[in-house]
GROMACS .gro file of C-alpha atoms in nm:
model
  322
    1MET     CA    1 -10.764  -9.953   8.262
    2ALA     CA    2 -10.540 -10.158   8.036
    3THR     CA    3 -10.273  -9.894   8.071
    4PHE     CA    4 -10.296  -9.910   8.451
    5TYR     CA    5 -10.252 -10.289   8.456
    6SER     CA    6  -9.966 -10.264   8.206
    7LEU     CA    7  -9.786 -10.024   8.437
    8VAL     CA    8  -9.842 -10.258   8.730
    9VAL     CA    9  -9.695 -10.549   8.538
   10VAL     CA   10  -9.398 -10.341   8.423
   11ASN     CA   11  -9.330 -10.227   8.780
   12MET     CA   12  -9.347 -10.586   8.905
   13ILE     CA   13  -9.098 -10.695   8.641
   14LEU     CA   14  -8.864 -10.406   8.723
   15ASN     CA   15  -8.880 -10.489   9.093
   16LEU     CA   16  -8.802 -10.852   9.025
   17LEU     CA   17  -8.509 -10.752   8.805
   18LEU     CA   18  -8.374 -10.521   9.073
   19LEU     CA   19  -8.411 -10.797   9.331
   20PHE     CA   20  -8.228 -11.042   9.103
   21ILE     CA   21  -7.948 -10.795   9.037
   22GLY     CA   22  -7.916 -10.729   9.409
   23ILE     CA   23  -7.892 -11.100   9.485
   24SER     CA   24  -7.651 -11.174   9.201
   25SER     CA   25  -7.414 -10.891   9.290
   26ALA     CA   26  -7.414 -10.946   9.666
   27GLN     CA   27  -7.102 -10.808   9.827
   28LEU     CA   28  -6.851 -11.008  10.027
   29THR     CA   29  -6.828 -10.908  10.391
   30PRO     CA   30  -6.631 -11.035  10.693
   31ASP     CA   31  -6.949 -11.090  10.898
   32PHE     CA   32  -7.138 -11.281  10.628
   33TYR     CA   33  -7.182 -11.590  10.849
   34SER     CA   34  -7.209 -11.412  11.184
   35LYS     CA   35  -7.570 -11.528  11.231
   36THR     CA   36  -7.587 -11.840  11.013
   37CYS     CA   37  -7.259 -11.997  11.133
   38PRO     CA   38  -7.122 -11.812  11.439
   39ASP     CA   39  -6.872 -12.091  11.515
   40LEU     CA   40  -6.714 -12.083  11.168
   41ILE     CA   41  -6.402 -11.879  11.243
   42PRO     CA   42  -6.286 -12.071  11.552
   43THR     CA   43  -6.370 -12.405  11.389
   44VAL     CA   44  -6.154 -12.336  11.085
   45LYS     CA   45  -5.874 -12.185  11.293
   46TYR     CA   46  -5.857 -12.485  11.526
   47ASN     CA   47  -5.838 -12.732  11.241
   48VAL     CA   48  -5.580 -12.533  11.043
   49HIS     CA   49  -5.368 -12.500  11.357
   50SER     CA   50  -5.387 -12.875  11.414
   51ALA     CA   51  -5.286 -12.948  11.053
   52VAL     CA   52  -4.990 -12.707  11.061
   53LEU     CA   53  -4.871 -12.841  11.395
   54LYS     CA   54  -4.875 -13.188  11.243
   55GLU     CA   55  -4.686 -13.075  10.932
   56THR     CA   56  -4.550 -12.720  10.914
   57ARG     CA   57  -4.534 -12.728  10.534
   58MET     CA   58  -4.912 -12.761  10.524
   59GLY     CA   59  -4.948 -12.390  10.597
   60ALA     CA   60  -4.777 -12.303  10.270
   61SER     CA   61  -4.977 -12.568  10.086
   62LEU     CA   62  -5.311 -12.430  10.206
   63LEU     CA   63  -5.208 -12.076  10.117
   64ARG     CA   64  -5.107 -12.192   9.769
   65LEU     CA   65  -5.444 -12.361   9.713
   66PHE     CA   66  -5.616 -12.026   9.760
   67PHE     CA   67  -5.379 -11.858   9.511
   68HIS     CA   68  -5.431 -12.130   9.251
   69ASP     CA   69  -5.806 -12.121   9.303
   70CYS     CA   70  -5.845 -11.745   9.265
   71PHE     CA   71  -5.623 -11.720   8.955
   72VAL     CA   72  -5.846 -11.964   8.762
   73ASN     CA   73  -6.189 -11.815   8.691
   74GLY     CA   74  -6.198 -11.646   9.031
   75CYS     CA   75  -6.214 -11.757   9.394
   76ASP     CA   76  -6.481 -12.023   9.353
   77GLY     CA   77  -6.341 -12.346   9.501
   78SER     CA   78  -6.301 -12.499   9.155
   79ILE     CA   79  -5.950 -12.627   9.233
   80LEU     CA   80  -6.102 -12.869   9.486
   81LEU     CA   81  -6.324 -13.051   9.235
   82ASP     CA   82  -6.232 -13.401   9.123
   83ASP     CA   83  -6.264 -13.493   8.754
   84THR     CA   84  -6.607 -13.600   8.632
   85SER     CA   85  -6.749 -13.740   8.311
   86SER     CA   86  -6.842 -13.386   8.203
   87PHE     CA   87  -6.519 -13.199   8.281
   88THR     CA   88  -6.150 -13.249   8.355
   89GLY     CA   89  -6.067 -13.053   8.667
   90GLU     CA   90  -5.772 -12.841   8.773
   91LYS     CA   91  -5.590 -13.087   8.998
   92ARG     CA   92  -5.401 -13.246   8.708
   93ALA     CA   93  -5.318 -12.919   8.532
   94ALA     CA   94  -4.946 -12.858   8.490
   95PRO     CA   95  -4.918 -12.605   8.776
   96ASN     CA   96  -5.097 -12.843   9.016
   97VAL     CA   97  -5.018 -13.205   8.930
   98ASN     CA   98  -4.774 -13.364   9.177
   99SER     CA   99  -4.764 -13.023   9.341
  100ALA     CA  100  -5.092 -12.888   9.478
  101ARG     CA  101  -5.165 -13.056   9.810
  102GLY     CA  102  -5.370 -13.022  10.125
  103PHE     CA  103  -5.696 -13.146   9.976
  104GLU     CA  104  -5.747 -13.396  10.259
  105VAL     CA  105  -5.699 -13.118  10.514
  106VAL     CA  106  -5.963 -12.909  10.338
  107ASP     CA  107  -6.194 -13.212  10.343
  108SER     CA  108  -6.142 -13.242  10.718
  109ILE     CA  109  -6.207 -12.872  10.778
  110LYS     CA  110  -6.520 -12.880  10.561
  111SER     CA  111  -6.646 -13.179  10.761
  112ALA     CA  112  -6.588 -12.995  11.088
  113VAL     CA  113  -6.771 -12.688  10.955
  114GLU     CA  114  -7.061 -12.903  10.834
  115ASN     CA  115  -7.093 -13.041  11.186
  116VAL     CA  116  -7.152 -12.695  11.334
  117CYS     CA  117  -7.359 -12.545  11.051
  118PRO     CA  118  -7.458 -12.789  10.774
  119GLY     CA  119  -7.509 -12.660  10.422
  120VAL     CA  120  -7.415 -12.301  10.500
  121VAL     CA  121  -7.047 -12.232  10.427
  122SER     CA  122  -6.890 -12.264  10.082
  123CYS     CA  123  -6.567 -12.445  10.010
  124ALA     CA  124  -6.443 -12.126   9.840
  125ASP     CA  125  -6.480 -11.937  10.169
  126ILE     CA  126  -6.309 -12.218  10.359
  127LEU     CA  127  -6.007 -12.180  10.127
  128ALA     CA  128  -5.999 -11.806  10.198
  129LEU     CA  129  -6.005 -11.864  10.574
  130THR     CA  130  -5.745 -12.142  10.570
  131ALA     CA  131  -5.508 -11.914  10.376
  132ARG     CA  132  -5.537 -11.637  10.634
  133ASP     CA  133  -5.506 -11.873  10.930
  134SER     CA  134  -5.203 -12.048  10.779
  135VAL     CA  135  -5.019 -11.718  10.735
  136LYS     CA  136  -5.106 -11.600  11.085
  137ILE     CA  137  -5.004 -11.929  11.251
  138LEU     CA  138  -4.663 -11.912  11.080
  139GLY     CA  139  -4.600 -11.562  11.210
  140GLY     CA  140  -4.747 -11.351  10.933
  141PRO     CA  141  -5.008 -11.075  10.935
  142ASP     CA  142  -5.376 -11.104  11.016
  143TRP     CA  143  -5.664 -10.959  10.814
  144ASP     CA  144  -6.042 -10.967  10.805
  145VAL     CA  145  -6.140 -11.225  10.545
  146LYS     CA  146  -6.431 -11.116  10.331
  147LEU     CA  147  -6.686 -11.397  10.299
  148GLY     CA  148  -6.999 -11.483  10.105
  149ARG     CA  149  -6.855 -11.671   9.807
  150ARG     CA  150  -7.037 -11.964   9.655
  151ASP     CA  151  -6.887 -12.271   9.488
  152ALA     CA  152  -6.842 -12.332   9.117
  153ARG     CA  153  -7.025 -12.624   8.956
  154THR     CA  154  -6.744 -12.690   8.711
  155ALA     CA  155  -6.367 -12.667   8.671
  156SER     CA  156  -6.127 -12.640   8.378
  157GLN     CA  157  -5.786 -12.799   8.340
  158GLY     CA  158  -5.723 -12.581   8.036
  159ALA     CA  159  -5.800 -12.263   8.227
  160ALA     CA  160  -5.563 -12.368   8.504
  161ASN     CA  161  -5.286 -12.436   8.253
  162ASN     CA  162  -5.331 -12.092   8.099
  163SER     CA  163  -5.405 -11.879   8.405
  164ILE     CA  164  -5.151 -11.962   8.675
  165PRO     CA  165  -4.815 -11.786   8.627
  166ALA     CA  166  -4.532 -12.026   8.549
  167PRO     CA  167  -4.211 -12.038   8.757
  168THR     CA  168  -4.027 -11.951   8.434
  169ALA     CA  169  -4.232 -11.636   8.368
  170ASN     CA  170  -4.056 -11.305   8.311
  171LEU     CA  171  -4.157 -10.976   8.476
  172ASN     CA  172  -4.370 -10.858   8.184
  173ALA     CA  173  -4.570 -11.182   8.183
  174LEU     CA  174  -4.616 -11.167   8.560
  175ASN     CA  175  -4.730 -10.806   8.549
  176SER     CA  176  -4.965 -10.877   8.262
  177ARG     CA  177  -5.133 -11.167   8.439
  178PHE     CA  178  -5.174 -10.987   8.770
  179ASN     CA  179  -5.298 -10.669   8.604
  180ALA     CA  180  -5.554 -10.868   8.404
  181LEU     CA  181  -5.702 -10.980   8.735
  182GLY     CA  182  -5.719 -10.629   8.874
  183LEU     CA  183  -5.403 -10.665   9.082
  184SER     CA  184  -5.131 -10.400   9.074
  185THR     CA  185  -4.756 -10.439   9.033
  186GLN     CA  186  -4.724 -10.376   9.406
  187ASP     CA  187  -4.974 -10.656   9.468
  188LEU     CA  188  -4.760 -10.882   9.249
  189VAL     CA  189  -4.451 -10.820   9.461
  190ALA     CA  190  -4.634 -10.840   9.793
  191LEU     CA  191  -4.816 -11.162   9.705
  192SER     CA  192  -4.494 -11.317   9.573
  193GLY     CA  193  -4.370 -11.276   9.928
  194ALA     CA  194  -4.579 -11.584  10.006
  195HIS     CA  195  -4.271 -11.770   9.883
  196THR     CA  196  -4.113 -11.693  10.217
  197ILE     CA  197  -4.267 -12.027  10.317
  198GLY     CA  198  -4.307 -12.356  10.136
  199GLN     CA  199  -4.099 -12.570   9.905
  200ALA     CA  200  -4.054 -12.620   9.532
  201ARG     CA  201  -3.978 -12.924   9.319
  202CYS     CA  202  -3.651 -12.956   9.129
  203THR     CA  203  -3.837 -12.942   8.796
  204THR     CA  204  -3.949 -12.584   8.867
  205PHE     CA  205  -3.601 -12.438   8.923
  206ARG     CA  206  -3.353 -12.674   8.748
  207GLY     CA  207  -3.322 -12.443   8.448
  208ARG     CA  208  -3.241 -12.147   8.670
  209ILE     CA  209  -2.974 -12.302   8.891
  210TYR     CA  210  -2.783 -12.455   8.599
  211ASN     CA  211  -2.830 -12.199   8.323
  212GLU     CA  212  -2.877 -11.850   8.465
  213ASN     CA  213  -2.614 -11.592   8.554
  214ASN     CA  214  -2.797 -11.363   8.799
  215LEU     CA  215  -2.752 -11.622   9.072
  216ASP     CA  216  -2.524 -11.635   9.375
  217ASP     CA  217  -2.264 -11.907   9.312
  218SER     CA  218  -2.263 -12.059   9.661
  219PHE     CA  219  -2.643 -12.062   9.663
  220ALA     CA  220  -2.650 -12.237   9.324
  221GLN     CA  221  -2.401 -12.501   9.436
  222LYS     CA  222  -2.599 -12.573   9.749
  223ILE     CA  223  -2.924 -12.615   9.556
  224GLN     CA  224  -2.761 -12.824   9.284
  225SER     CA  225  -2.665 -13.085   9.544
  226ASN     CA  226  -3.033 -13.170   9.578
  227CYS     CA  227  -3.138 -13.118   9.217
  228PRO     CA  228  -2.939 -13.313   8.955
  229SER     CA  229  -2.899 -13.148   8.616
  230THR     CA  230  -3.045 -13.443   8.424
  231ASN     CA  231  -3.416 -13.428   8.350
  232GLY     CA  232  -3.597 -13.721   8.505
  233THR     CA  233  -3.351 -13.753   8.791
  234GLY     CA  234  -3.468 -13.613   9.123
  235ASP     CA  235  -3.748 -13.419   8.956
  236ASN     CA  236  -3.961 -13.420   9.271
  237ASN     CA  237  -3.679 -13.343   9.516
  238LEU     CA  238  -3.785 -13.051   9.731
  239THR     CA  239  -3.598 -12.734   9.826
  240PRO     CA  240  -3.731 -12.453  10.048
  241LEU     CA  241  -3.827 -12.144   9.853
  242GLU     CA  242  -3.647 -11.941  10.119
  243LEU     CA  243  -3.360 -12.114  10.299
  244GLN     CA  244  -3.309 -11.889  10.602
  245SER     CA  245  -3.644 -11.941  10.773
  246PRO     CA  246  -3.857 -12.163  10.547
  247THR     CA  247  -4.131 -12.221  10.803
  248SER     CA  248  -4.168 -11.861  10.924
  249PHE     CA  249  -4.370 -11.599  10.741
  250ASP     CA  250  -4.124 -11.308  10.730
  251ASN     CA  251  -3.950 -11.081  10.479
  252TYR     CA  252  -3.625 -11.274  10.421
  253TYR     CA  253  -3.755 -11.367  10.077
  254PHE     CA  254  -3.692 -11.011   9.959
  255SER     CA  255  -3.342 -10.996  10.107
  256ASN     CA  256  -3.264 -11.315   9.916
  257LEU     CA  257  -3.377 -11.158   9.591
  258MET     CA  258  -3.143 -10.864   9.648
  259ASN     CA  259  -2.859 -11.113   9.700
  260LYS     CA  260  -2.943 -11.311   9.383
  261LYS     CA  261  -3.079 -11.602   9.585
  262GLY     CA  262  -3.428 -11.628   9.440
  263LEU     CA  263  -3.500 -11.996   9.383
  264LEU     CA  264  -3.742 -11.959   9.092
  265HIS     CA  265  -3.677 -11.760   8.777
  266SER     CA  266  -4.006 -11.578   8.836
  267ASP     CA  267  -3.890 -11.485   9.187
  268GLN     CA  268  -3.562 -11.331   9.077
  269GLN     CA  269  -3.742 -11.137   8.804
  270LEU     CA  270  -3.878 -10.913   9.077
  271PHE     CA  271  -3.524 -10.785   9.142
  272SER     CA  272  -3.343 -10.783   8.812
  273GLY     CA  273  -3.299 -10.420   8.719
  274GLY     CA  274  -3.667 -10.367   8.646
  275SER     CA  275  -3.960 -10.165   8.773
  276THR     CA  276  -4.014 -10.376   9.085
  277ASP     CA  277  -3.664 -10.344   9.231
  278SER     CA  278  -3.761 -10.052   9.454
  279ILE     CA  279  -4.059 -10.240   9.600
  280VAL     CA  280  -3.842 -10.542   9.679
  281SER     CA  281  -3.589 -10.313   9.846
  282THR     CA  282  -3.859 -10.151  10.059
  283TYR     CA  283  -4.000 -10.484  10.173
  284SER     CA  284  -3.651 -10.613  10.250
  285SER     CA  285  -3.582 -10.327  10.491
  286ASN     CA  286  -3.934 -10.279  10.626
  287PRO     CA  287  -4.111 -10.600  10.736
  288GLY     CA  288  -4.409 -10.404  10.865
  289ASN     CA  289  -4.464 -10.249  10.524
  290PHE     CA  290  -4.454 -10.591  10.361
  291ALA     CA  291  -4.695 -10.740  10.616
  292SER     CA  292  -4.957 -10.469  10.571
  293ASP     CA  293  -4.928 -10.471  10.192
  294PHE     CA  294  -4.949 -10.850  10.181
  295ALA     CA  295  -5.267 -10.851  10.389
  296ALA     CA  296  -5.426 -10.583  10.168
  297ALA     CA  297  -5.325 -10.771   9.852
  298MET     CA  298  -5.473 -11.095   9.986
  299ILE     CA  299  -5.805 -10.919  10.038
  300ARG     CA  300  -5.794 -10.784   9.682
  301MET     CA  301  -5.705 -11.125   9.544
  302GLY     CA  302  -5.998 -11.273   9.734
  303ASP     CA  303  -6.226 -11.033   9.545
  304ILE     CA  304  -6.143 -11.185   9.205
  305SER     CA  305  -6.470 -11.284   9.033
  306PRO     CA  306  -6.647 -11.451   9.326
  307LEU     CA  307  -6.976 -11.632   9.272
  308THR     CA  308  -7.234 -11.474   9.502
  309GLY     CA  309  -7.606 -11.457   9.565
  310SER     CA  310  -7.794 -11.706   9.348
  311ASN     CA  311  -7.487 -11.808   9.145
  312GLY     CA  312  -7.304 -12.132   9.212
  313GLU     CA  313  -7.387 -12.351   9.509
  314ILE     CA  314  -7.282 -12.449   9.860
  315ARG     CA  315  -7.112 -12.786   9.814
  316MET     CA  316  -7.164 -13.052  10.077
  317ASN     CA  317  -6.842 -13.221   9.965
  318CYS     CA  318  -6.568 -12.993   9.831
  319ARG     CA  319  -6.459 -13.257   9.578
  320MET     CA  320  -6.789 -13.282   9.391
  321ILE     CA  321  -7.090 -13.076   9.292
  322ASN     CA  322  -7.415 -13.144   9.473
   0.00000   0.00000   0.00000
C-alpha cells in the first residue's frame, strides 16, 4: 500500500513538473492574442501610423528600440524601464543616452492597448509590433510578428553597455556579437539594412569622416559640414544614415556601402574586402532579396531569449514594474 501511494505522489510531482516546463517554455506565436485581445494589431498599427505621420523619424526610432531591447538579455521590454532604487536601467547606457527615443510614443500605444484589453499585452510584444509597423509604413516588408513575450522585472545599464554593438565595431566584433545571439552573418547584414532609415549623431561617426580612408571624398566633405572635427562641438548634430532616401525603407544603404558612403565605421565594415561583401552586393542589386531576408532576420531576432509562460510579468506601465 505504501508503495502504491508513493507511486501516486511521484506521478503527481512529475505531472506538475511537466506542466511547469510546458508553461515556462511556451512558444511565441502570431495568434497569441487572437482571443484575449483581438483588437491589438489594428490598435498598435493605428497609433504607430499616427506617430510616424507626425514625425517620420519616429519610425526609425521605434525600430531601433526593438533592436536595443533584444540585444540586451533578450526581447523583454527592459529598455523601457526607468531607473529605480534597486537597479540602474538601460536608458542611460552609452548606446542609448541622448540617442534612444520614442518612449513617449510607446507609452501612448500601451495606453491605447490597455483601453481595449487591460492587463493582457506585454510591453515587449508592443515593441515587436511597433518595429514591424514602422518598417511597413515606411515602405519596407511585412511579416507575421510572433507574440507571447512577457516583461522583465529588472534592467541593467552594464548589460546594455556591453551587449549593443558599437558604431566603431569591426566586422569580427559584429559577427561575434550576432553569432552569440544565434544570428547568422547574413542576419547581421540584413538587419544592418535598418540603417536605410534614421539618423545618427556626430559623435558616432566623427572619427570615420575625419580619419578613415575607405570613404568617398565628396561624401566626407558633405558630412563634415554638419559635424565639426572638434570634440564637444556639434556632438548632437544629426545626419541621415542614408542620404538618398532617408525616410524610405529601401536598399540604397547597400549601394552606398559599395560606393564607400557608409556613415558609420560599423556600416562600412560590411563592405571592406571581407566575408560580407557578396551579401551586400546581392542586396544592392536585389531589393526583393533584401526585403525577404530582413523580415526573416527580424523574426529570428524577436526570438532572442523571450520571457514566456510564468516568467516575467505583464506591465501596466512600460516604465515601471508592477
